[in-house]
Each structure stands twice: as structure tokens, then as C-alpha cells.
Coordinates of C-alpha atoms in Angstrom, one line a residue:
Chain J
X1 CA -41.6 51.3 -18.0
X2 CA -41.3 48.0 -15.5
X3 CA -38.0 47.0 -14.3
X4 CA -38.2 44.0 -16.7
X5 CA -38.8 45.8 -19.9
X6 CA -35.7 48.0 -19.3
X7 CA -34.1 47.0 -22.5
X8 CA -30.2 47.4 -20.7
X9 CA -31.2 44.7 -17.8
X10 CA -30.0 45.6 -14.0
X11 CA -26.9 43.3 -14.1
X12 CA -23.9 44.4 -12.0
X13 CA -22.1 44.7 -15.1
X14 CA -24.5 47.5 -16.2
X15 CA -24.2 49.2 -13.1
X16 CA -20.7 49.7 -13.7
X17 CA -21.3 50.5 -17.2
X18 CA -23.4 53.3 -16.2
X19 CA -21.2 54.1 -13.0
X20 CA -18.1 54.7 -16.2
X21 CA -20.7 57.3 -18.5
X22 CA -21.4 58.9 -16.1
X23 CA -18.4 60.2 -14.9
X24 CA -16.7 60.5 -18.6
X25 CA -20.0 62.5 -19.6
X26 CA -20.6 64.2 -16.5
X27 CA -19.2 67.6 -17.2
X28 CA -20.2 67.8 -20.9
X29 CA -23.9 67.0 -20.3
X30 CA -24.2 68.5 -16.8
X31 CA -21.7 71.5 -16.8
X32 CA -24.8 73.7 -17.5
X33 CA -27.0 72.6 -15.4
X34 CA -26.7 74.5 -12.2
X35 CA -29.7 75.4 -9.7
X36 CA -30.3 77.9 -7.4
X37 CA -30.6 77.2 -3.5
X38 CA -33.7 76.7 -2.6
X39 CA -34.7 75.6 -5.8
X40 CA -37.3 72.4 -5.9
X41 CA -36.0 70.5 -8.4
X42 CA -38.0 67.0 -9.5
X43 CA -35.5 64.3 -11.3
X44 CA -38.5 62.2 -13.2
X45 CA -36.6 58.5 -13.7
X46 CA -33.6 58.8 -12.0
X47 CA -32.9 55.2 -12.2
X48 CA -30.0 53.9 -10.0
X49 CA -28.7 57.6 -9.5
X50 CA -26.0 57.7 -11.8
X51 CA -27.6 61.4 -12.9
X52 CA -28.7 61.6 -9.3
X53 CA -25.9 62.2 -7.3
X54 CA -24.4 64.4 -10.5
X55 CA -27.4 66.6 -10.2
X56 CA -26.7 67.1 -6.2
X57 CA -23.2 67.8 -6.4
X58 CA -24.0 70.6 -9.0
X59 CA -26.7 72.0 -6.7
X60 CA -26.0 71.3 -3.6
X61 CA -28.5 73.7 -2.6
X62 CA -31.3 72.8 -4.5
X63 CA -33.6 70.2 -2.7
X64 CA -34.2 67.5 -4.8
X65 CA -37.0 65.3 -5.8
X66 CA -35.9 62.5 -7.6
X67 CA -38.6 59.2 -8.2
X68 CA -38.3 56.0 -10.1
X69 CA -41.0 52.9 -10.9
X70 CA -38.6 50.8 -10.0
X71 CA -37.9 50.2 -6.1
X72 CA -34.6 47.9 -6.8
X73 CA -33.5 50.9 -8.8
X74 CA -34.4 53.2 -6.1
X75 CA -32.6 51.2 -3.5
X76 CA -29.4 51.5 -5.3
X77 CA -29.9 55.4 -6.3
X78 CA -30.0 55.6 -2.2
X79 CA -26.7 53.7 -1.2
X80 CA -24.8 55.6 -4.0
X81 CA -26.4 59.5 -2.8
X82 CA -25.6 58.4 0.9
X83 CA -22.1 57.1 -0.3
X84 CA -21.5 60.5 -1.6
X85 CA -22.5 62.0 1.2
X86 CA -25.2 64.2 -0.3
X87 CA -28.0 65.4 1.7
X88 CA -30.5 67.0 -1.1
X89 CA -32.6 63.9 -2.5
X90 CA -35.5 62.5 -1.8
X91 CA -36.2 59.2 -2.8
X92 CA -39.9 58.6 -4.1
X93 CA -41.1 55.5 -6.1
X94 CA -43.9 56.5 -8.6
X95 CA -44.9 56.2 -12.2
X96 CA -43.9 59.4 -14.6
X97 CA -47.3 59.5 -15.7
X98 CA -49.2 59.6 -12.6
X99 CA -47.1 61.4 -10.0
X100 CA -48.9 62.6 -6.6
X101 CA -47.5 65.8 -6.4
X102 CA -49.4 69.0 -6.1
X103 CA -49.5 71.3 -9.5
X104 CA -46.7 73.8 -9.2
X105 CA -44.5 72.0 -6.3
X106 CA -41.2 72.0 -8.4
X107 CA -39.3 75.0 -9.8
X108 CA -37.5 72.8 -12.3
X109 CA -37.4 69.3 -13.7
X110 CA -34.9 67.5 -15.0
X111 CA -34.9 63.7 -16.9
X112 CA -32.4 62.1 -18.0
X113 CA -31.7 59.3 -20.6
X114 CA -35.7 58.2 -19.6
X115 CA -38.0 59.3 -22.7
X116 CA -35.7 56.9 -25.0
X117 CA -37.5 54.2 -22.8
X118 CA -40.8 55.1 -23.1
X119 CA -43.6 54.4 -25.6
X120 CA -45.2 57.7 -25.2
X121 CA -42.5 60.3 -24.1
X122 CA -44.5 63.7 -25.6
X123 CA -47.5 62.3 -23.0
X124 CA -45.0 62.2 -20.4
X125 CA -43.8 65.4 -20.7
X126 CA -47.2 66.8 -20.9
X127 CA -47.9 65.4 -17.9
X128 CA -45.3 66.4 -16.1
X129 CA -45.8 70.3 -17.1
X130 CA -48.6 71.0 -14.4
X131 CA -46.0 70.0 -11.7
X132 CA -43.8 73.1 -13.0
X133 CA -44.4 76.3 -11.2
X134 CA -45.0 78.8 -14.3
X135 CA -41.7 80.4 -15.6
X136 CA -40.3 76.7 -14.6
X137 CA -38.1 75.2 -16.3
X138 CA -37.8 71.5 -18.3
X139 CA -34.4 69.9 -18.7
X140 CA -33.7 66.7 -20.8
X141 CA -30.7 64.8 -21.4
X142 CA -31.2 62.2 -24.6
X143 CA -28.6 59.7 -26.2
X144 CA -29.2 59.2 -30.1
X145 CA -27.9 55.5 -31.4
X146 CA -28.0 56.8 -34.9
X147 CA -25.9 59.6 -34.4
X148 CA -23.1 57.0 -33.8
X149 CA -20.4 57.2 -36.7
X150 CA -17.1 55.3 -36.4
X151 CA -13.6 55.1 -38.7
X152 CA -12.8 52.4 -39.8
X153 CA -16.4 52.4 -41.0
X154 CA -18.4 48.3 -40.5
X155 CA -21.1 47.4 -41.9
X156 CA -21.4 44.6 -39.4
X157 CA -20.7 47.1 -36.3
X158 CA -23.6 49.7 -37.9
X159 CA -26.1 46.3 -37.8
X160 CA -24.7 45.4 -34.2
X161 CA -25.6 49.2 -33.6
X162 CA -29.4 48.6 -35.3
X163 CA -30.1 45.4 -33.6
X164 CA -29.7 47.8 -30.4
X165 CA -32.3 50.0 -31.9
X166 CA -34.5 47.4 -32.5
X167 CA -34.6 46.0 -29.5
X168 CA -35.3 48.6 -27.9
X169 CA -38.5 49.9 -30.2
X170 CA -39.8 46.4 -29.5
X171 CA -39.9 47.3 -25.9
X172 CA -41.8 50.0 -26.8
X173 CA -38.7 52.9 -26.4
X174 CA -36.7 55.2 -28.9
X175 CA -33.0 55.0 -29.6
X176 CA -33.1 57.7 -31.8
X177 CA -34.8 60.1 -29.6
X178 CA -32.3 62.6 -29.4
X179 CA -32.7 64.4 -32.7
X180 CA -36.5 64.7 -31.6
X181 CA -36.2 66.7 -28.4
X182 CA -37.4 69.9 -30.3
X183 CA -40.3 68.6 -31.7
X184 CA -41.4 66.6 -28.8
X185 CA -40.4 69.4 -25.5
X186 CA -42.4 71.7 -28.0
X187 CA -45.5 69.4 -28.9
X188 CA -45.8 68.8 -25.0
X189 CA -46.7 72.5 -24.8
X190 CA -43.4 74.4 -23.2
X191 CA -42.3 77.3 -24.4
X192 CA -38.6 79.1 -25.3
X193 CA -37.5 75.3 -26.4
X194 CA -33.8 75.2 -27.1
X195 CA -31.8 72.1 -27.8
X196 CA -27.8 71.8 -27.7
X197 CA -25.8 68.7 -29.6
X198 CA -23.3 67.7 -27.1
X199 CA -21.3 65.6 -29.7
X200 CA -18.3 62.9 -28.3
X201 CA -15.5 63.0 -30.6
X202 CA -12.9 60.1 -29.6
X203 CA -9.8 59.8 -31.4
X204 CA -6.6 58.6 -30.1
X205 CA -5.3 61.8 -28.7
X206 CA -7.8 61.9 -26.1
X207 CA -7.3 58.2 -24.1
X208 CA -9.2 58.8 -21.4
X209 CA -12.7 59.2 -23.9
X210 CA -11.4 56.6 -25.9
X211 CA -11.5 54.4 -23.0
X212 CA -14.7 55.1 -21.1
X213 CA -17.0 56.0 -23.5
X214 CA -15.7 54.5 -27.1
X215 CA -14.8 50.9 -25.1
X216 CA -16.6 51.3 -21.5
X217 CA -19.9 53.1 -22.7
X218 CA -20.8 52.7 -26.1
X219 CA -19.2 49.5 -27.3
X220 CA -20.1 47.7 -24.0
X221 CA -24.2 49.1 -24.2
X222 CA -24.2 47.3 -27.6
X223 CA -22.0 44.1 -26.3
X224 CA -25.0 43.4 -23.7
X225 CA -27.4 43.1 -25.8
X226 CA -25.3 40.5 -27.8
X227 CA -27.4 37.4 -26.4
X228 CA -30.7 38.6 -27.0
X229 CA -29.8 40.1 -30.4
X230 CA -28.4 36.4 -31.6
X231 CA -31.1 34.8 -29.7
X232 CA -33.9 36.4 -31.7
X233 CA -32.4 35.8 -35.2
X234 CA -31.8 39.2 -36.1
X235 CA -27.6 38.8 -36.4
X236 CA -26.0 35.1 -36.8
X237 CA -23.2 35.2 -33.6
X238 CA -20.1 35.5 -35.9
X239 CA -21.5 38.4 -37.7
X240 CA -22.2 40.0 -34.2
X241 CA -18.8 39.0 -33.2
X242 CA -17.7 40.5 -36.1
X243 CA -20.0 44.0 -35.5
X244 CA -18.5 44.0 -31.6
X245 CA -14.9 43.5 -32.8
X246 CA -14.9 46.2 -35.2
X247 CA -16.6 48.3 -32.4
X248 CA -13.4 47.6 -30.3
X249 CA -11.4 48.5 -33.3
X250 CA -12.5 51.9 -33.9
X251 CA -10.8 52.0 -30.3
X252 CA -7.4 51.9 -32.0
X253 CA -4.7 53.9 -32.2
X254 CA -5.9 55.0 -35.7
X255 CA -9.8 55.0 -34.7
X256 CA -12.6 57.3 -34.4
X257 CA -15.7 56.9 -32.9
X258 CA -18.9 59.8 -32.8
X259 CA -21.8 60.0 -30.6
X260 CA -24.1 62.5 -30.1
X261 CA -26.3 63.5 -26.6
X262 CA -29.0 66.1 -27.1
X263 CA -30.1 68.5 -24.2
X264 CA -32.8 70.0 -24.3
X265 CA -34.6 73.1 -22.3
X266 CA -37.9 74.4 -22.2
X267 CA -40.3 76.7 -19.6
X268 CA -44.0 76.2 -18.6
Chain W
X1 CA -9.4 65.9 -59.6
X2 CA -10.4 66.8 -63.6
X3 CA -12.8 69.5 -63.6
X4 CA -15.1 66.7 -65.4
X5 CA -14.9 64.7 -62.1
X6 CA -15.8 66.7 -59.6
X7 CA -19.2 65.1 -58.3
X8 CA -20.8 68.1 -57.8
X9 CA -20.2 69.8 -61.6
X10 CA -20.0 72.8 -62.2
X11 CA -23.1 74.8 -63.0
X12 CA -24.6 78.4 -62.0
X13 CA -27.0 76.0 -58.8
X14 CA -24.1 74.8 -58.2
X15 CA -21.9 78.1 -57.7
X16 CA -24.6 79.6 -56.0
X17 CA -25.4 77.0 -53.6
X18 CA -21.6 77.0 -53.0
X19 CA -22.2 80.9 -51.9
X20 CA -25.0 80.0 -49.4
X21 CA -23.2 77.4 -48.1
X22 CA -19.9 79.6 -47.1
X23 CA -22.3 82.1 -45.9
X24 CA -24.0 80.3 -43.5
X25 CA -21.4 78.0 -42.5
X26 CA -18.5 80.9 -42.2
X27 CA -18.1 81.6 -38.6
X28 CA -18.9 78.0 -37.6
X29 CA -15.7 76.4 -39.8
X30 CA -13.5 79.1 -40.3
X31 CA -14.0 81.7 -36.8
X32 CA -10.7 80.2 -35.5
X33 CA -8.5 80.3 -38.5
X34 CA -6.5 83.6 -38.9
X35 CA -3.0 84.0 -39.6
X36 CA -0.3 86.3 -38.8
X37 CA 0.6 89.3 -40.8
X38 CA 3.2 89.0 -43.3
X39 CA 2.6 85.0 -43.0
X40 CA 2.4 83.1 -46.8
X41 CA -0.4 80.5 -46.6
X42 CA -0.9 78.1 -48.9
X43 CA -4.8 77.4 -50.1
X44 CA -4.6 74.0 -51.8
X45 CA -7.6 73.4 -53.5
X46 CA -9.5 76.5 -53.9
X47 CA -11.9 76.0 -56.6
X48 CA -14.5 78.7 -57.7
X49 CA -13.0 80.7 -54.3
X50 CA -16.0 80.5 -51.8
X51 CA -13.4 79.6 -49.1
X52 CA -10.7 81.8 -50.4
X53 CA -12.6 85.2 -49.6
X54 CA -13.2 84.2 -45.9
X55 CA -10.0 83.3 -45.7
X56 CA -8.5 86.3 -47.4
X57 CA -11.2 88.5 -44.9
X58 CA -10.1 86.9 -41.8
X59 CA -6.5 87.2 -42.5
X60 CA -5.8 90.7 -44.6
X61 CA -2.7 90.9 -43.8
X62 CA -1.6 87.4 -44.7
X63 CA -0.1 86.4 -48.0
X64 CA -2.1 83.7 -49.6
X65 CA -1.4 81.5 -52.8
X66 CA -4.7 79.8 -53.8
X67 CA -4.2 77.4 -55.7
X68 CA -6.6 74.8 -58.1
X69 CA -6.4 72.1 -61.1
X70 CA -9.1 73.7 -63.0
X71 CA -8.5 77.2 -64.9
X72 CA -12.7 77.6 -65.2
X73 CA -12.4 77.7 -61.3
X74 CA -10.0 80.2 -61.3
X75 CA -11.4 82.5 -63.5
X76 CA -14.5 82.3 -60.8
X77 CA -12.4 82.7 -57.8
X78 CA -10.7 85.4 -59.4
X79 CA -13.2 87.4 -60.4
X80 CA -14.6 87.0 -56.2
X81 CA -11.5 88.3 -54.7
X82 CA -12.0 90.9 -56.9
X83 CA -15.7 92.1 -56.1
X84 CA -14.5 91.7 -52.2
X85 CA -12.1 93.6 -52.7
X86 CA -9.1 91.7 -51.3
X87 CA -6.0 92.1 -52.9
X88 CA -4.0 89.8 -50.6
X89 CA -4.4 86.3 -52.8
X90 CA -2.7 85.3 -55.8
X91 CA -4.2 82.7 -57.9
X92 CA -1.9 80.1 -59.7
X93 CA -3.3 76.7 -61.5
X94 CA -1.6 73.7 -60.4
X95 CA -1.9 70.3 -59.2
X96 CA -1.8 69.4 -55.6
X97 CA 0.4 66.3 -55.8
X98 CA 3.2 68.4 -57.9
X99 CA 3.4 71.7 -56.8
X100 CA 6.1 73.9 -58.3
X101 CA 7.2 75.8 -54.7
X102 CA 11.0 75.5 -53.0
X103 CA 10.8 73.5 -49.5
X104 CA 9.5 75.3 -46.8
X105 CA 7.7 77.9 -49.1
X106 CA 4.7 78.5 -46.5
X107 CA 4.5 79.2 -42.8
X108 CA 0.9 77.5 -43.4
X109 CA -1.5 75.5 -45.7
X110 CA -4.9 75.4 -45.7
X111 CA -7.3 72.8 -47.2
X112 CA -11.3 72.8 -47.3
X113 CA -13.4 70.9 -48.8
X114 CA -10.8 69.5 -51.1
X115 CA -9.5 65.6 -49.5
X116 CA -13.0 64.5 -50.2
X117 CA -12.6 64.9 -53.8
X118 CA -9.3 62.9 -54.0
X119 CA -8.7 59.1 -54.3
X120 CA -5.1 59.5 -52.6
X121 CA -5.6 62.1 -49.6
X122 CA -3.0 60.7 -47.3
X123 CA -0.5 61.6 -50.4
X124 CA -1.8 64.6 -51.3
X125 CA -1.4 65.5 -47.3
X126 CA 2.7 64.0 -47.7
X127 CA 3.3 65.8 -50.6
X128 CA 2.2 68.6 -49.0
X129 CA 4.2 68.6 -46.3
X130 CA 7.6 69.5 -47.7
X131 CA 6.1 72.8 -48.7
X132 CA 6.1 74.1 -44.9
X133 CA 8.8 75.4 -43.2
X134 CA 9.5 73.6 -39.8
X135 CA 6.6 74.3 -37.2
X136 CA 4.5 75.5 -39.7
X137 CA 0.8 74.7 -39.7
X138 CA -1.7 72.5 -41.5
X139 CA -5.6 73.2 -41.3
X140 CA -8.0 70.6 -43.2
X141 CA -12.1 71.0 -43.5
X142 CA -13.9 68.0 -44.3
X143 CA -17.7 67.2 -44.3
X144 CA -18.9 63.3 -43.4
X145 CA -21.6 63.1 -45.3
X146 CA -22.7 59.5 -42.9
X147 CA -23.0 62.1 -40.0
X148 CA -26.3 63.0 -41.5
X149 CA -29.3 62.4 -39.8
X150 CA -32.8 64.0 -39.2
X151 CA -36.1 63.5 -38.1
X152 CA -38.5 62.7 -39.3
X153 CA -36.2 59.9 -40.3
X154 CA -36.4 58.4 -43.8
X155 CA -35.4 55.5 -45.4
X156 CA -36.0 57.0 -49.0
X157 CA -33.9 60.4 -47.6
X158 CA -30.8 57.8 -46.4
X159 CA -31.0 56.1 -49.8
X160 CA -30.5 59.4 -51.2
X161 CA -27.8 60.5 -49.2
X162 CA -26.3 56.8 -49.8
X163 CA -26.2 57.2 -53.7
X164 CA -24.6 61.0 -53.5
X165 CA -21.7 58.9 -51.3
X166 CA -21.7 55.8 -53.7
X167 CA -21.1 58.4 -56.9
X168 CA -18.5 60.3 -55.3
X169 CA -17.0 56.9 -54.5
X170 CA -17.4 55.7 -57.9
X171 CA -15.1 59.2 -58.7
X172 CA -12.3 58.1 -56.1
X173 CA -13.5 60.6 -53.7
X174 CA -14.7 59.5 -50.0
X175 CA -18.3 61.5 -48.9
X176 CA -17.1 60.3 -45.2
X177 CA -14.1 61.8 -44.8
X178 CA -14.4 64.0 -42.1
X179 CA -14.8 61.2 -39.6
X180 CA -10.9 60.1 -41.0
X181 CA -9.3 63.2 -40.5
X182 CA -7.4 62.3 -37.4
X183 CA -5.7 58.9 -39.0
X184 CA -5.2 60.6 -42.4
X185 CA -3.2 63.8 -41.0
X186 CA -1.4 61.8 -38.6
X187 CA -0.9 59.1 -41.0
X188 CA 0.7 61.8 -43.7
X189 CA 3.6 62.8 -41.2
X190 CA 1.9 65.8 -39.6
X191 CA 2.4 66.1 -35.2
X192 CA 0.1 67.6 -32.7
X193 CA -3.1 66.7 -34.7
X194 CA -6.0 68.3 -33.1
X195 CA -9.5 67.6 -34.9
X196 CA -12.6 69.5 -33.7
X197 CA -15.5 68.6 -35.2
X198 CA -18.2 71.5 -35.8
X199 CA -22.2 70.2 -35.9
X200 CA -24.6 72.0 -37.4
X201 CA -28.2 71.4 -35.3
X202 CA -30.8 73.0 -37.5
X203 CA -34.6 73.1 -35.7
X204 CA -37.4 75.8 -36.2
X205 CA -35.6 78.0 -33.3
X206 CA -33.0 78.4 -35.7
X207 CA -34.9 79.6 -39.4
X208 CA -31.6 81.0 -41.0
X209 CA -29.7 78.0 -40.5
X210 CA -32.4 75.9 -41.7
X211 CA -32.9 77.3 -45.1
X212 CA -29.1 78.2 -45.5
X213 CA -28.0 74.7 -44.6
X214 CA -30.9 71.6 -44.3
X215 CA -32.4 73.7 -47.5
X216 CA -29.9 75.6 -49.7
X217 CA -27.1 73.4 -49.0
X218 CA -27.2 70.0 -48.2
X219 CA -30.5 69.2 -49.7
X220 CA -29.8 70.9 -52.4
X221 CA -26.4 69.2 -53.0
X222 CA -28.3 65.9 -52.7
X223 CA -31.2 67.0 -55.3
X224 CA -28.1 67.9 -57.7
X225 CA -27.1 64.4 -58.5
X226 CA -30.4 63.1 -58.8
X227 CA -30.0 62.2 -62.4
X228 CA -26.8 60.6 -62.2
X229 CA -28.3 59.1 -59.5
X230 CA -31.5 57.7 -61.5
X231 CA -30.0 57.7 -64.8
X232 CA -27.8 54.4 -63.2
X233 CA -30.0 52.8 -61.8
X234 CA -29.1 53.8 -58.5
X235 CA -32.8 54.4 -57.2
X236 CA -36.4 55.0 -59.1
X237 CA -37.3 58.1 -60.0
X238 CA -40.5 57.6 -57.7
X239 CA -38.1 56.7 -54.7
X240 CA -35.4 59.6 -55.6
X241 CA -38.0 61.7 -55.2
X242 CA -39.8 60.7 -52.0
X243 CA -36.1 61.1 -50.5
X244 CA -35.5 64.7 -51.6
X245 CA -39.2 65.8 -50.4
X246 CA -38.5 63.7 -46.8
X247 CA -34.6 65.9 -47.0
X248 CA -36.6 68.6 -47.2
X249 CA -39.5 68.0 -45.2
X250 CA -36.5 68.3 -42.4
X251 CA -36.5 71.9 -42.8
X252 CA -40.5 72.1 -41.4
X253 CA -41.4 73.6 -38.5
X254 CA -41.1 70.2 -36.1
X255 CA -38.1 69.3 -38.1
X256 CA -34.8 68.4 -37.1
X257 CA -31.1 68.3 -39.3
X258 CA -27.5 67.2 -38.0
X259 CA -24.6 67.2 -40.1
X260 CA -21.1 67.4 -38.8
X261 CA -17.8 69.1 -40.4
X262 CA -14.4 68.2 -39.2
X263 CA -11.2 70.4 -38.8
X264 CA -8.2 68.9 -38.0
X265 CA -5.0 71.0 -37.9
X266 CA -1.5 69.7 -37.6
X267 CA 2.4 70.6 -37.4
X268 CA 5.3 69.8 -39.4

């Protein structure tokens, strides 16, 4: 994956996008993940360290690995780990498929939201596995575009959704990942695989979802790939005006919206 | 909601995959539902009774009145309370919209699987409403039949799953309901609505859930309108059945099913 082909772009506006997800999310993707002092942990993609400095905070005594192909990436992960203050993580750029390290340097790895982006995420995952100490563990965090539901329903909004998905399978990456953890942490060869739905439910008694993950997360992800969506025929612009709209909508006082993160976990 | 209406029918397959289905889904939709001693609950809608004996089980000292539109359902749920051995339900036939009962007849009311099947549920839920005493509760189950979705993904399998939602529409029930739950109780008058929604995630780790769910019930339930379904033009026969074999090609061993139930409860 090269900076370019990252189908969300590195605008400002997606920095804060992510910034918002990741604190909304944080405790209902990461709550469980927890390890020990000591511990060599290995983040594989950690992009601008929205997971990153997550990951530190929960272990503050695990040292952390945490590498990314991209170095403008990389240089914002930093700012935002030293901002917090954390001491744990070491920045490294490299390529997930071709990482220097010596079989059996980590205890644990950890990706997150990074196999949706690549064209071959089993092969990644297998060749991450010799890195793992035996009895180590795999941890990975997927989003799932087609889990996403919404009341009222759209058809335009469900298209807006599918343009998404499409754009991103052109690049060569997986919006629908989530649902194939099991299968894929299993084909890659670990063992004890065990994969958790972390569902978003986001009605208008909770607000505070509602806002950052119905209007800042989702609805915005899809909204920023409006241009390139029009641009490429696949929706006119009034029909994807219409799609964003009624993604707004289902913000409403009498709106719904569903999402569904998969974790999985797996040992060498 | 005739008895000649309901989508599903009502043969022996049908009763039986009914069974499965409250077997394996019992703890996961009904767990958190037990009611007082001496309390009178309502079951509006209890057709052949598969909900009716977990909620009789889970509650044995409750009073509950179970009530359904069609006398051939009764004589089923009747004859199930009996082989349990639960002597805390009476059955009476009646229609949801005009029960017989004095204001503030029940300390609660329970619904399951029953909205779905009605073209008016936000009146059904009103008329309701009278029938509670002040405080009293309201509990409502509802699948969402667009919160489907499995890999390996199939365009036939969706086309399925599309023509058992477009015949239940055609009936005046809604196959996505679950994902409404929050307007519709809200909507009918109801205060402090809480809806929890309650995924099933079925992958080879978990074999019971598999063929009890992504086998005996939902595929199944899809397979059963396959007639209707063909006999209107809905899909080929060729394509119907390319969808049922990818529904159940789900349950193999690098398969993967999601479907998500809702419960909402409220207060009058």
C-alpha cells in the first residue's frame, strides 16, 4: 500500500476524521486489548497513530513496535505519541510484507483497520507469523462497509455506501473484510482463532455516538469520497447528494444507523 | 395478521424450524427478561408458543396471558406449555388491535417476533399501551432481515434474502424492522426506550450455532418461500437455487454468518 493508493487520502480533514473514531471507538474496540509489561508488541500499519497512541495508553508497559510504508504517516504518528506524552513506541518505516525483524522478536502483534487496504491481506498475515514468538499472539481490528444498516432505509445512501466499496476494491483493498477475519487469520496458519462483532448501534438516546460516529465517522468516510465517486461516473452528483443527505438523516431524532467492527485473535 | 398471511405458513418445517430457532437463540434474546413473582404479563402475539415456554421458564412465578389471532396456533402453543410442564400461562384468542382487558390490566407486555408481521406496528404498539398500568414495561423482539450478511458473499444469496423481504412486504409486514424499533416504540407513546441489539456471529469455532442458526433457521426460513418466490416471477428457479446453496455454503468450515435481532423495551 503507497501513500497515494490510500483510498481515504491524507487531507487534514481526514486526520480529524480519524482523530473523532478513534476516540468514540476507542473503548469498544480496544477495552480488551491489554499487554503485559515487558511485552514486545509490533503494531503492523499504524498509520498516523490514531490506534497508536490508544495501544500505549492501554499498555503502558509494553514496548511497542509500531511501522508504517508511509513516512508522512509516520511523521504525524510521532507528533501525536510525543503529544501524549507516551514513551513506549518506536517509530519504524517498512513494508508489512518485508519487515527486517528477526523471527520471534515480538510477543504480540496487533493491526488495525490495515488488511481492508491490502490486495493480499492472508499473505500479509502469513508473513507476519514468523515474527511471533510461539504461543504469541495476533490481534486485528477490521471495519465491514456492508455491515452498515440505517432507518430511514435509502437506496441512494446504500449506493453512496457501495461506491465506497468500489473504490476501494479498485485500489486493490476490501471493504467488506470484516466478516472474513475467521477464514483469513485461520488460512494464514494461526491457531485458537476467535473473532468478536463489536456492533455500533446509534439511535437518538445515545448523542454522543450519534454525533461522532453516525455524522463524524461513518457519514463523513463516505462524504470524502464524494468527488471521486461523481468523477468516475459511478453516481450522478444529485443522486450522491441525495445518498449523503439521507446519511445525515438517519442522524435524526428518529434515526438509526448500524455498523459493525470485527476483532479478531489468533496464536502462532 | 390472518393465519393465511403469515409469510412463513404454517407447516410441520415450519413448526420445527421455529423449535430450533428458540433453542438456539434462547439465552441470547431472552437471558435478560424475567419478571417478578405475582406480576401479569401480557404475551401479545404468541403464535404456535416457541417464545411463550421461555418466557413461562424464565419467569414461573409470573402470571402470563398469551395471546394470538389464530386458534390453529393456539391449539400448538397449548399443547407446549403443556409437555413443559408450565402451568403459569393462560391462552386466549384475540386480536392485538382490540383486546378485551380493563386499563392497566398488566404490569408488563411482551412482544417477539410479532411487529414484523403487521402493516400498522406503531398502532398495534398505542393500542397496546392503555393495557399497562402506570410504569409498567414494554419488551419488543424483532429480527432485520437487511442485517444479513456472510461471506463468501453472494449476489444470488442477497437476491434471496431480498425476495423473502419483498413477499413479506407484499403481506404488509416489514422483514427490516428491527433496525425501527427505537422510532416505532418511542413513536407509540412509550418513555425510556432502550434498544439492544443482539448479533449472532456464526464461524466454524462456533458448530452449534452454525447449524442451529445459518442452517436450521435462517436458511432454512429463506428455502421456505422459494416457491412463492419462483412461482412469481420473483427469481429463476436456476438463480433461487444458486442463492440457497451460497446461504448455505455460509455454514462451511471457512464460512461466516451475521444477522442481528433487536430488543427494545419501554415504559408507560
Amino acid at each position: 500500500m503507497s501513500g497515494k493508493n490510500y483510498v481515504h487520502g491524507y487531507t487534514e480533514r481526514e486526520a480529524e476524521r480519524l482523530r473523532d473514531q478513534a476516540e468514540t471507538l476507542t473503548e469498544l474496540l480496544h477495552g480488551d486489548t491489554r499487554y503485559p509489561a515487558g511485552s514486545r508488541v509490533l503494531e503492523a500499519g499504524c498509520g498516523t497513530g490514531a490506534q497508536t497512541v490508544i495501544l500505549a495508553r492501554n499498555s503502558p508497559e509494553a514496548r511497542i513496535t509500531s511501522i508504517d510504508i508511509s513516512e508522512a504517516s509516520l511523521v504525524e504518528a510521532r507528533k501525536r505519541v510525543l503529544a501524549e506524552g507516551l514513551t513506549n513506541v518506536t517509530f519504524e518505516a517498512g513494508n508489512i510484507f518485508d519487515l527486517p525483524y528477526e523471527p520471534g522478536s515480538f510477543d504480540h502483534i496487533f493491526l488495525c483497520f490495515v488488511l481492508e487496504h491490502l490486495a493480499e491481506p492472508r499473505r500479509a498475515l502469513k508473513r507476519l507469523r514468523p515474527l511471533l514468538r510461539e504461543g504469541g499472539t495476533i490481534t486485528v481490528i477490521e471495519g465491514d462497509h456492508g455491515s452498515a444498516y440505517f432507518y430511514p432505509d435509502s437506496p441512494c445512501a446504500r449506493r453512496a455506501i457501495g461506491c465506497l466499496v468500489d473504490l476501494q476494491r479498485e485500489m486493490g483493498g476490501n471493504a467488506l473484510i470484516g466478516r472474513e477475519l475467521y477464514p483469513l487469520v485461520t488460512g494464514a496458519g494461526y491457531r485458537d482463532v476467535s473473532v468478536s462483532p463489536r456492533m455500533v448501534y446509534a439511535d437518538a438516546s445515545r448523542p454522543d455516538l450519534v454525533h461522532g460516529f453516525t455524522r463524524l465517522t461513518f457519514t463523513a468516510m463516505v462524504e470524502g469520497v464524494g468527488d471521486d465517486a461523481v468523477g468516475r461516473g459511478m453516481m450522478s452528483r444529485e443522486e450522491w447528494e441525495l445518498g449523503v443527505a439521507d446519511l445525515y438523516r438517519t442522524a435524526g431524532p428518529d434515526g438509526v444507523f448500524c455498523y459493525t467492527f470485527f476483532k479478531a485473535t489468533g496464536r502462532k
